[in-house]
Amino acid sequence: MSHIAEAFFALHRGLPRQGAGSDTTTRHLLGQVGPLPTRPRILDAGCGPGRSALLLAEETGGHVTAVDLHQPFLAELDRAAAHRGLSDRITSLHLSMAELPFPDNTFDLIWAEGSVYNIGFDTALRRWRRLLAPGGTVVVTEIEWTGTPSAPARSFWDAAYRLREHAANVEAARAAGYRTTHHWPLPDSDWWDEYYNPLEARITEADLDRPGMREAVAATRAEIALRREHGTDYQYAGYVLRPENGKNRMNWNTRPETPADLRAIREVNLAAFPAAGEADLVEALRADQDAWIDGLSFVTEAEDGSIVGHALLTRCHIGGAPALALAPCAVLPSYQRKGAGSAAIRAALEAARALGENTVVVLGHAEYYPRFGFVPASRLGIRAPFEVPDEAMMALTLDPQRPALTGTIRYPAAFGV
Ligand code: SAH
């Protein structure tokens, strides 16, 4: 981290919040979400010290997975959660909100106050959509113009983050697949009471001899001065967003394999790969009692009931603890690029989650697997037992309440690695 970035964090350490907001606003936005399940699964993305994570856990009775890239904020959140008896309902994870290693349909509510600007409103909404369970909602706050801005406001924000007007944000949300069901400009006091006022007090005590601190203080002063002089030009606004129906995805039928499918599964694997290695691997794994788990070999059926795709999860170990390996995945060539493979993979991951499994690894194309939530395994502290490009060895956690396993992968013997 640069000296300036470190100085920024030093200036911000221990503040009640790390952006505009208030408990009143969090409660208001939560009230607009509508009915939630009894124990909703909530993601707080860019949680900072976790003011909203704590409140959401308390008010909903659910479980909050809170992610941030700044570890000291997560430590502050963990302490506050322990203090309020919420430790078992808040899991803090050191992860980027841009790449979340969770499967589809993981959360009933995704929350992000004062943080989406880090990866951009549009990127955040696109990447999070698959994470929403049916009936799920996204709530974010975003800075936006209130009208035509003055020149100083325009030049300040153009250098920091491209602001749009409300109508353009609604349109961007629509393009990302959401309907805006509520729009709520935060009151001006949300900028001051728990953010700029405490921050200004910090500035007066800042150690200006610390490397980077003069620059951090100057930038912070400029931002606060802009708010004082031109604050009516821009606002933070809460957006309550619901995914539009009609995901443009073929509705494939998937199911676990049955004994009658074995021949067809072999055919699919033979047709999908240039040699018989994968077809033989499936059979060797099926014969290996330590590797095979009933119910985690999934097929995709065409309309006539014939099998066109297959995905397999078997038992591997990471750092000696049980995990799952996804391999192989195969689709008949004439059915490729139509979602038949993804459907089998999603179904297998869903079944694994229902069995209480957590960490899954895959070796494969770095352009393909991230759509299911796989991230480079190295980022979760997982290593391949052989030389492999970092981005090709990927991992995913099925249950965000439990941390991923760490260590080196040990594959079943059938893989021959
Ligand atoms: N939601 C909190 C914090 C807002 S400040 C609040 O309202 O108080 C923005 C936060 O985003 C900071 O904590 C910062 O560390 C975090 N952040 C920045 N980039 C991130 C990323 N890519 N993924 C996750 N968190 C990120």
Short mmCIF file of C-alpha atoms and ligand atoms in Angstrom, two decimals:
data_model
loop_
_atom_site.label_atom_id
_atom_site.label_comp_id
_atom_site.label_asym_id
_atom_site.label_seq_id
_atom_site.Cartn_x
_atom_site.Cartn_y
_atom_site.Cartn_z
CA MET A 1 0.00 0.00 0.00
CA SER A 2 1.27 3.51 -0.78
CA HIS A 3 2.11 5.95 2.01
CA ILE A 4 -0.88 8.06 1.04
CA ALA A 5 -3.28 5.12 1.12
CA GLU A 6 -1.87 4.11 4.51
CA ALA A 7 -2.30 7.65 5.76
CA PHE A 8 -5.91 7.63 4.53
CA PHE A 9 -6.63 4.49 6.49
CA ALA A 10 -4.88 5.92 9.56
CA LEU A 11 -7.10 9.00 9.32
CA HIS A 12 -10.21 6.82 9.01
CA ARG A 13 -9.40 4.23 11.68
CA GLY A 14 -12.08 3.92 14.35
CA LEU A 15 -14.61 6.25 12.68
CA PRO A 16 -18.20 5.12 13.20
CA ARG A 17 -18.73 4.81 9.44
CA GLN A 18 -16.57 5.06 6.38
CA GLY A 19 -19.06 6.87 4.19
CA ALA A 20 -22.28 8.84 4.29
CA GLY A 21 -25.12 7.07 6.05
CA SER A 22 -26.95 6.53 9.30
CA ASP A 23 -28.79 3.78 11.12
CA THR A 24 -32.01 5.65 10.29
CA THR A 25 -31.24 5.38 6.59
CA THR A 26 -30.27 1.70 6.86
CA ARG A 27 -33.57 1.02 8.65
CA HIS A 28 -35.54 2.99 6.10
CA LEU A 29 -34.02 1.09 3.18
CA LEU A 30 -34.49 -2.24 4.93
CA GLY A 31 -38.14 -1.32 5.38
CA GLN A 32 -38.46 -1.01 1.60
CA VAL A 33 -37.12 -4.49 0.92
CA GLY A 34 -40.39 -6.23 1.70
CA PRO A 35 -40.84 -9.63 3.32
CA LEU A 36 -37.66 -11.61 3.93
CA PRO A 37 -37.26 -15.29 4.88
CA THR A 38 -37.10 -16.05 8.62
CA ARG A 39 -33.31 -16.19 8.61
CA PRO A 40 -32.29 -14.25 5.54
CA ARG A 41 -28.81 -14.75 4.14
CA ILE A 42 -27.36 -11.29 3.67
CA LEU A 43 -24.20 -10.06 1.98
CA ASP A 44 -22.74 -6.71 3.09
CA ALA A 45 -20.29 -5.77 0.33
CA GLY A 46 -17.59 -3.25 1.29
CA CYS A 47 -18.80 -3.43 4.88
CA GLY A 48 -16.05 -1.24 6.38
CA PRO A 49 -16.23 -1.40 10.18
CA GLY A 50 -19.69 -2.89 9.71
CA ARG A 51 -22.22 -0.43 10.98
CA SER A 52 -24.84 -1.71 8.54
CA ALA A 53 -23.78 -5.37 8.94
CA LEU A 54 -24.45 -5.18 12.69
CA LEU A 55 -27.78 -3.50 12.25
CA LEU A 56 -28.91 -5.90 9.51
CA ALA A 57 -28.02 -8.93 11.64
CA GLU A 58 -29.92 -7.49 14.59
CA GLU A 59 -33.00 -6.33 12.71
CA THR A 60 -33.52 -9.29 10.39
CA GLY A 61 -32.48 -12.21 12.60
CA GLY A 62 -30.50 -13.43 9.62
CA HIS A 63 -26.88 -14.16 8.87
CA VAL A 64 -24.63 -11.48 7.42
CA THR A 65 -21.57 -12.28 5.34
CA ALA A 66 -19.54 -9.08 5.46
CA VAL A 67 -16.72 -8.61 2.96
CA ASP A 68 -14.10 -5.90 2.71
CA LEU A 69 -10.56 -5.54 1.41
CA HIS A 70 -9.28 -3.70 4.47
CA GLN A 71 -8.51 -6.25 7.18
CA PRO A 72 -8.46 -3.77 10.12
CA PHE A 73 -12.08 -2.83 9.36
CA LEU A 74 -13.04 -6.51 9.51
CA ALA A 75 -11.27 -6.79 12.86
CA GLU A 76 -13.27 -3.80 14.14
CA LEU A 77 -16.46 -5.48 12.95
CA ASP A 78 -15.55 -8.78 14.62
CA ARG A 79 -14.95 -6.99 17.92
CA ALA A 80 -18.24 -5.09 17.72
CA ALA A 81 -20.11 -8.28 16.78
CA ALA A 82 -18.64 -10.11 19.78
CA HIS A 83 -19.56 -7.21 22.03
CA ARG A 84 -23.17 -7.30 20.83
CA GLY A 85 -23.47 -11.09 20.98
CA LEU A 86 -23.69 -11.36 17.20
CA SER A 87 -20.51 -13.31 16.46
CA ASP A 88 -22.37 -16.39 15.26
CA ARG A 89 -24.49 -14.34 12.88
CA ILE A 90 -21.82 -12.23 11.22
CA THR A 91 -19.03 -13.76 9.18
CA SER A 92 -16.40 -11.29 8.06
CA LEU A 93 -14.34 -12.26 5.05
CA HIS A 94 -11.34 -10.60 3.44
CA LEU A 95 -12.55 -10.63 -0.16
CA SER A 96 -13.15 -8.28 -3.05
CA MET A 97 -16.78 -7.53 -3.77
CA ALA A 98 -15.83 -7.78 -7.44
CA GLU A 99 -15.06 -11.50 -7.21
CA LEU A 100 -17.11 -13.34 -4.69
CA PRO A 101 -16.35 -17.07 -4.37
CA PHE A 102 -19.94 -18.14 -3.74
CA PRO A 103 -22.35 -20.10 -5.92
CA ASP A 104 -25.51 -18.77 -7.51
CA ASN A 105 -28.57 -18.08 -5.33
CA THR A 106 -26.53 -17.62 -2.14
CA PHE A 107 -28.15 -14.47 -0.73
CA ASP A 108 -31.64 -13.17 -0.06
CA LEU A 109 -30.35 -9.63 0.32
CA ILE A 110 -27.21 -7.93 -0.96
CA TRP A 111 -26.34 -4.68 0.78
CA ALA A 112 -23.70 -2.09 -0.10
CA GLU A 113 -23.62 1.32 1.54
CA GLY A 114 -21.06 3.79 0.25
CA SER A 115 -18.99 1.11 -1.42
CA VAL A 116 -20.14 0.20 -4.94
CA TYR A 117 -18.17 3.12 -6.39
CA ASN A 118 -15.05 1.03 -5.74
CA ILE A 119 -15.91 -1.31 -8.59
CA GLY A 120 -18.66 0.81 -10.21
CA PHE A 121 -22.43 0.62 -9.92
CA ASP A 122 -22.89 -1.24 -13.21
CA THR A 123 -20.16 -3.83 -12.59
CA ALA A 124 -21.42 -4.50 -9.08
CA LEU A 125 -25.01 -5.01 -10.19
CA ARG A 126 -24.01 -7.31 -13.05
CA ARG A 127 -21.69 -9.45 -10.96
CA TRP A 128 -24.06 -9.80 -8.02
CA ARG A 129 -27.16 -10.80 -9.90
CA ARG A 130 -26.36 -14.51 -10.03
CA LEU A 131 -25.73 -14.47 -6.25
CA LEU A 132 -29.33 -13.49 -5.49
CA ALA A 133 -31.68 -16.26 -4.44
CA PRO A 134 -35.15 -16.22 -6.02
CA GLY A 135 -37.08 -13.29 -4.58
CA GLY A 136 -33.84 -11.59 -3.55
CA THR A 137 -33.15 -7.86 -3.41
CA VAL A 138 -30.11 -5.62 -3.83
CA VAL A 139 -29.78 -2.38 -1.84
CA VAL A 140 -26.95 0.01 -2.68
CA THR A 141 -26.20 3.66 -2.10
CA GLU A 142 -24.66 5.63 -4.93
CA ILE A 143 -23.48 9.21 -5.34
CA GLU A 144 -25.31 11.02 -8.14
CA TRP A 145 -25.88 14.49 -9.56
CA THR A 146 -29.03 16.27 -8.48
CA GLY A 147 -29.04 18.37 -11.65
CA THR A 148 -26.44 20.13 -13.76
CA PRO A 149 -23.39 20.44 -11.50
CA SER A 150 -21.19 23.48 -10.98
CA ALA A 151 -17.74 23.39 -12.54
CA PRO A 152 -15.85 22.67 -9.28
CA ALA A 153 -18.16 19.75 -8.42
CA ARG A 154 -17.87 18.41 -11.95
CA SER A 155 -14.08 18.53 -12.02
CA PHE A 156 -13.72 17.04 -8.53
CA TRP A 157 -15.96 14.06 -9.26
CA ASP A 158 -14.78 13.53 -12.82
CA ALA A 159 -11.34 12.85 -11.36
CA ALA A 160 -12.69 10.52 -8.68
CA TYR A 161 -15.77 8.69 -9.97
CA ARG A 162 -18.18 9.33 -12.83
CA LEU A 163 -21.45 10.50 -11.34
CA ARG A 164 -24.73 10.25 -13.24
CA GLU A 165 -28.20 11.58 -12.62
CA HIS A 166 -30.92 9.47 -11.06
CA ALA A 167 -32.64 8.63 -14.37
CA ALA A 168 -29.35 7.37 -15.83
CA ASN A 169 -28.77 5.15 -12.79
CA VAL A 170 -32.24 3.66 -13.14
CA GLU A 171 -31.44 2.97 -16.78
CA ALA A 172 -28.06 1.44 -15.88
CA ALA A 173 -29.77 -0.78 -13.31
CA ARG A 174 -32.29 -1.83 -15.94
CA ALA A 175 -29.48 -2.68 -18.36
CA ALA A 176 -27.92 -4.82 -15.63
CA GLY A 177 -31.24 -6.66 -15.21
CA TYR A 178 -32.94 -4.88 -12.31
CA ARG A 179 -36.04 -2.84 -11.65
CA THR A 180 -35.62 0.09 -9.25
CA THR A 181 -38.42 -0.26 -6.71
CA HIS A 182 -37.35 2.56 -4.41
CA HIS A 183 -35.07 5.59 -4.67
CA TRP A 184 -34.15 7.47 -1.51
CA PRO A 185 -31.83 10.48 -1.41
CA LEU A 186 -29.94 10.42 1.89
CA PRO A 187 -30.43 13.52 4.05
CA ASP A 188 -27.49 15.93 4.13
CA SER A 189 -26.99 15.09 7.82
CA ASP A 190 -25.94 11.56 6.71
CA TRP A 191 -22.78 13.10 5.25
CA TRP A 192 -21.88 15.00 8.41
CA ASP A 193 -23.00 13.45 11.68
CA GLU A 194 -21.16 10.16 11.51
CA TYR A 195 -18.73 10.78 8.67
CA TYR A 196 -17.39 14.21 7.77
CA ASN A 197 -17.64 15.72 11.26
CA PRO A 198 -15.67 12.94 12.98
CA LEU A 199 -13.27 12.91 10.03
CA GLU A 200 -12.65 16.67 10.34
CA ALA A 201 -11.91 16.19 14.03
CA ARG A 202 -9.33 13.58 13.03
CA ILE A 203 -7.67 15.99 10.64
CA THR A 204 -6.96 18.45 13.40
CA GLU A 205 -5.11 15.71 15.32
CA ALA A 206 -3.34 14.16 12.33
CA ASP A 207 0.41 13.58 12.52
CA LEU A 208 1.56 15.61 9.53
CA ASP A 209 5.09 14.25 9.77
CA ARG A 210 3.86 10.81 8.87
CA PRO A 211 4.66 9.99 5.20
CA GLY A 212 1.65 10.63 2.99
CA MET A 213 -0.38 12.34 5.70
CA ARG A 214 -0.16 15.87 4.25
CA GLU A 215 -1.54 14.59 0.95
CA ALA A 216 -4.27 12.56 2.65
CA VAL A 217 -5.31 15.53 4.77
CA ALA A 218 -5.33 17.89 1.78
CA ALA A 219 -7.49 15.53 -0.28
CA THR A 220 -9.89 14.98 2.61
CA ARG A 221 -10.17 18.73 3.24
CA ALA A 222 -10.91 19.30 -0.46
CA GLU A 223 -13.65 16.67 -0.45
CA ILE A 224 -15.28 18.11 2.66
CA ALA A 225 -14.98 21.70 1.38
CA LEU A 226 -16.66 20.66 -1.85
CA ARG A 227 -19.55 19.25 0.13
CA ARG A 228 -19.88 22.52 2.08
CA GLU A 229 -19.78 24.73 -0.98
CA HIS A 230 -21.40 22.62 -3.67
CA GLY A 231 -23.14 19.86 -1.75
CA THR A 232 -26.50 20.61 -3.34
CA ASP A 233 -25.06 19.47 -6.70
CA TYR A 234 -24.77 15.83 -5.64
CA GLN A 235 -26.37 13.39 -3.27
CA TYR A 236 -26.03 9.88 -2.00
CA ALA A 237 -29.13 7.91 -2.88
CA GLY A 238 -30.33 4.51 -1.79
CA TYR A 239 -31.51 2.15 -4.54
CA VAL A 240 -33.70 -0.84 -3.81
CA LEU A 241 -33.36 -3.15 -6.80
CA ARG A 242 -35.09 -6.32 -7.81
CA PRO A 243 -33.96 -8.60 -10.60
CA GLU A 244 -36.23 -8.53 -13.62
CA ASN A 245 -37.78 -11.83 -14.52
CA GLY A 246 -36.90 -13.57 -17.72
CA LYS A 247 -33.30 -14.47 -17.23
CA ASN A 248 -32.20 -15.24 -20.74
CA ARG A 249 -31.19 -18.76 -19.94
CA MET A 250 -32.46 -22.01 -21.46
CA ASN A 251 -34.37 -23.97 -18.94
CA TRP A 252 -32.44 -27.23 -18.92
CA ASN A 253 -33.64 -30.23 -17.01
CA THR A 254 -30.96 -31.62 -14.70
CA ARG A 255 -30.94 -34.55 -12.27
CA PRO A 256 -28.50 -36.86 -10.48
CA GLU A 257 -27.32 -39.86 -12.49
CA THR A 258 -29.05 -43.20 -12.11
CA PRO A 259 -27.60 -46.63 -12.93
CA ALA A 260 -29.41 -46.49 -16.28
CA ASP A 261 -27.35 -43.43 -17.31
CA LEU A 262 -23.84 -44.86 -17.13
CA ARG A 263 -23.54 -45.75 -20.79
CA ALA A 264 -24.87 -42.34 -21.91
CA ILE A 265 -22.54 -40.50 -19.53
CA ARG A 266 -19.60 -42.37 -21.04
CA GLU A 267 -20.78 -41.41 -24.54
CA VAL A 268 -21.06 -37.75 -23.60
CA ASN A 269 -17.52 -37.74 -22.20
CA LEU A 270 -16.15 -39.61 -25.22
CA ALA A 271 -17.82 -37.15 -27.58
CA ALA A 272 -16.75 -34.06 -25.65
CA PHE A 273 -13.05 -34.83 -25.34
CA PRO A 274 -10.47 -35.88 -27.94
CA ALA A 275 -9.45 -39.02 -26.02
CA ALA A 276 -11.04 -41.51 -23.63
CA GLY A 277 -9.26 -40.17 -20.54
CA GLU A 278 -12.25 -38.32 -19.11
CA ALA A 279 -14.73 -41.12 -19.78
CA ASP A 280 -12.36 -43.55 -18.05
CA LEU A 281 -11.81 -41.09 -15.19
CA VAL A 282 -15.56 -40.96 -14.47
CA GLU A 283 -15.66 -44.73 -14.26
CA ALA A 284 -12.54 -45.01 -12.12
CA LEU A 285 -13.99 -42.41 -9.73
CA ARG A 286 -17.28 -44.26 -9.58
CA ALA A 287 -15.39 -47.38 -8.54
CA ASP A 288 -13.46 -45.54 -5.83
CA GLN A 289 -15.44 -45.64 -2.58
CA ASP A 290 -13.34 -42.90 -1.02
CA ALA A 291 -13.88 -40.50 -3.90
CA TRP A 292 -17.44 -41.15 -5.04
CA ILE A 293 -20.37 -39.41 -3.37
CA ASP A 294 -23.83 -40.55 -4.43
CA GLY A 295 -25.98 -37.72 -5.71
CA LEU A 296 -23.16 -35.48 -6.98
CA SER A 297 -22.94 -36.77 -10.54
CA PHE A 298 -25.40 -34.66 -12.54
CA VAL A 299 -26.75 -35.03 -16.03
CA THR A 300 -28.49 -32.54 -18.29
CA GLU A 301 -31.33 -33.88 -20.39
CA ALA A 302 -32.51 -32.69 -23.79
CA GLU A 303 -36.26 -32.36 -24.36
CA ASP A 304 -36.50 -35.97 -25.51
CA GLY A 305 -34.92 -37.10 -22.24
CA SER A 306 -31.59 -38.06 -23.80
CA ILE A 307 -28.46 -37.08 -21.88
CA VAL A 308 -26.44 -34.26 -23.41
CA GLY A 309 -24.36 -32.97 -20.49
CA HIS A 310 -22.62 -34.22 -17.37
CA ALA A 311 -20.82 -32.68 -14.38
CA LEU A 312 -19.17 -34.58 -11.57
CA LEU A 313 -18.11 -33.66 -8.03
CA THR A 314 -15.95 -36.12 -6.11
CA ARG A 315 -14.15 -36.13 -2.81
CA CYS A 316 -10.72 -34.54 -2.70
CA HIS A 317 -8.85 -33.12 0.29
CA ILE A 318 -7.42 -29.70 0.97
CA GLY A 319 -4.83 -29.47 3.71
CA GLY A 320 -6.02 -32.93 4.74
CA ALA A 321 -9.68 -31.90 5.19
CA PRO A 322 -12.49 -33.14 2.93
CA ALA A 323 -13.48 -30.95 -0.03
CA LEU A 324 -14.85 -31.49 -3.53
CA ALA A 325 -13.27 -31.50 -6.97
CA LEU A 326 -15.34 -30.58 -10.01
CA ALA A 327 -14.23 -32.77 -12.92
CA PRO A 328 -14.89 -33.67 -15.57
CA CYS A 329 -17.62 -31.52 -17.13
CA ALA A 330 -18.75 -32.62 -20.55
CA VAL A 331 -21.38 -31.65 -23.12
CA LEU A 332 -22.15 -33.26 -26.49
CA PRO A 333 -20.54 -31.03 -29.16
CA SER A 334 -23.86 -30.22 -30.84
CA TYR A 335 -25.21 -28.96 -27.50
CA GLN A 336 -22.22 -26.90 -26.44
CA ARG A 337 -22.48 -23.16 -25.72
CA LYS A 338 -26.19 -23.43 -24.92
CA GLY A 339 -26.04 -23.61 -21.15
CA ALA A 340 -26.35 -27.40 -20.89
CA GLY A 341 -23.01 -27.74 -19.11
CA SER A 342 -23.61 -24.80 -16.80
CA ALA A 343 -26.96 -26.27 -15.83
CA ALA A 344 -25.35 -29.55 -14.74
CA ILE A 345 -22.60 -27.70 -12.85
CA ARG A 346 -25.08 -25.44 -11.07
CA ALA A 347 -27.26 -28.37 -10.12
CA ALA A 348 -24.27 -30.34 -8.79
CA LEU A 349 -23.05 -27.37 -6.73
CA GLU A 350 -26.54 -26.85 -5.34
CA ALA A 351 -26.77 -30.53 -4.35
CA ALA A 352 -23.34 -30.34 -2.70
CA ARG A 353 -24.42 -27.34 -0.70
CA ALA A 354 -27.51 -29.22 0.44
CA LEU A 355 -25.22 -32.03 1.65
CA GLY A 356 -23.31 -29.54 3.80
CA GLU A 357 -20.21 -29.46 1.61
CA ASN A 358 -18.24 -26.25 1.45
CA THR A 359 -15.02 -25.88 -0.55
CA VAL A 360 -14.96 -26.90 -4.24
CA VAL A 361 -11.95 -26.76 -6.56
CA VAL A 362 -11.76 -26.91 -10.33
CA LEU A 363 -8.93 -26.93 -12.83
CA GLY A 364 -10.07 -25.31 -16.04
CA HIS A 365 -10.62 -22.28 -18.20
CA ALA A 366 -10.31 -19.01 -16.33
CA GLU A 367 -12.93 -17.44 -18.64
CA TYR A 368 -15.56 -20.08 -17.91
CA TYR A 369 -15.68 -20.94 -14.21
CA PRO A 370 -15.88 -17.49 -12.58
CA ARG A 371 -19.56 -17.34 -13.65
CA PHE A 372 -20.26 -19.90 -10.91
CA GLY A 373 -18.27 -17.94 -8.32
CA PHE A 374 -14.91 -19.67 -8.75
CA VAL A 375 -11.90 -17.45 -8.07
CA PRO A 376 -8.17 -18.25 -8.32
CA ALA A 377 -7.59 -20.83 -5.58
CA SER A 378 -4.42 -19.06 -4.48
CA ARG A 379 -6.58 -16.17 -3.31
CA LEU A 380 -8.26 -18.49 -0.80
CA GLY A 381 -4.94 -20.01 0.27
CA ILE A 382 -5.43 -23.22 -1.73
CA ARG A 383 -2.58 -24.71 -3.76
CA ALA A 384 -2.49 -27.25 -6.58
CA PRO A 385 -0.31 -30.32 -6.02
CA PHE A 386 1.34 -29.72 -9.43
CA GLU A 387 2.63 -26.82 -11.52
CA VAL A 388 -0.27 -24.96 -13.08
CA PRO A 389 -0.97 -21.36 -14.19
CA ASP A 390 -2.42 -19.55 -11.18
CA GLU A 391 -5.66 -18.55 -12.89
CA ALA A 392 -6.47 -22.11 -14.02
CA MET A 393 -6.68 -23.57 -10.51
CA MET A 394 -9.89 -22.17 -9.04
CA ALA A 395 -11.96 -22.56 -5.90
CA LEU A 396 -15.39 -21.69 -4.57
CA THR A 397 -17.10 -21.84 -1.18
CA LEU A 398 -20.68 -23.06 -1.05
CA ASP A 399 -21.42 -21.71 2.40
CA PRO A 400 -20.17 -18.19 3.09
CA GLN A 401 -20.74 -18.68 6.81
CA ARG A 402 -17.86 -21.13 6.88
CA PRO A 403 -14.36 -20.18 5.76
CA ALA A 404 -12.77 -22.00 2.84
CA LEU A 405 -10.25 -24.70 3.63
CA THR A 406 -6.64 -23.79 3.02
CA GLY A 407 -3.63 -25.87 2.02
CA THR A 408 -2.61 -28.18 -0.81
CA ILE A 409 -5.16 -30.20 -2.77
CA ARG A 410 -4.93 -33.97 -2.71
CA TYR A 411 -6.89 -35.53 -5.60
CA PRO A 412 -8.36 -39.03 -5.57
CA ALA A 413 -5.99 -41.62 -6.99
CA ALA A 414 -8.05 -41.93 -10.20
CA PHE A 415 -6.82 -38.52 -11.33
CA GLY A 416 -3.29 -39.88 -11.41
CA VAL A 417 -1.67 -36.67 -10.22
N1 SAH B 1 -20.20 0.27 4.07
C1 SAH B 1 -19.28 0.91 4.99
C2 SAH B 1 -17.95 1.29 4.36
C3 SAH B 1 -17.98 2.24 3.20
S1 SAH B 1 -16.37 2.79 2.70
C4 SAH B 1 -19.93 2.11 5.61
O1 SAH B 1 -20.97 2.54 5.14
O2 SAH B 1 -19.39 2.61 6.59
C5 SAH B 1 -15.97 1.72 1.37
C6 SAH B 1 -15.41 0.38 1.82
O3 SAH B 1 -15.16 -0.40 0.68
C7 SAH B 1 -14.09 0.47 2.57
O4 SAH B 1 -14.21 -0.22 3.76
C8 SAH B 1 -13.09 -0.21 1.63
O5 SAH B 1 -12.06 -0.90 2.33
C9 SAH B 1 -13.97 -1.16 0.89
N2 SAH B 1 -13.52 -1.62 -0.42
C10 SAH B 1 -12.87 -0.94 -1.38
N3 SAH B 1 -12.71 -1.70 -2.48
C11 SAH B 1 -13.29 -2.90 -2.19
C12 SAH B 1 -13.46 -4.12 -2.92
N4 SAH B 1 -13.04 -4.24 -4.19
N5 SAH B 1 -14.09 -5.14 -2.31
C13 SAH B 1 -14.53 -5.03 -1.04
N6 SAH B 1 -14.41 -3.90 -0.32
C14 SAH B 1 -13.78 -2.86 -0.89
#
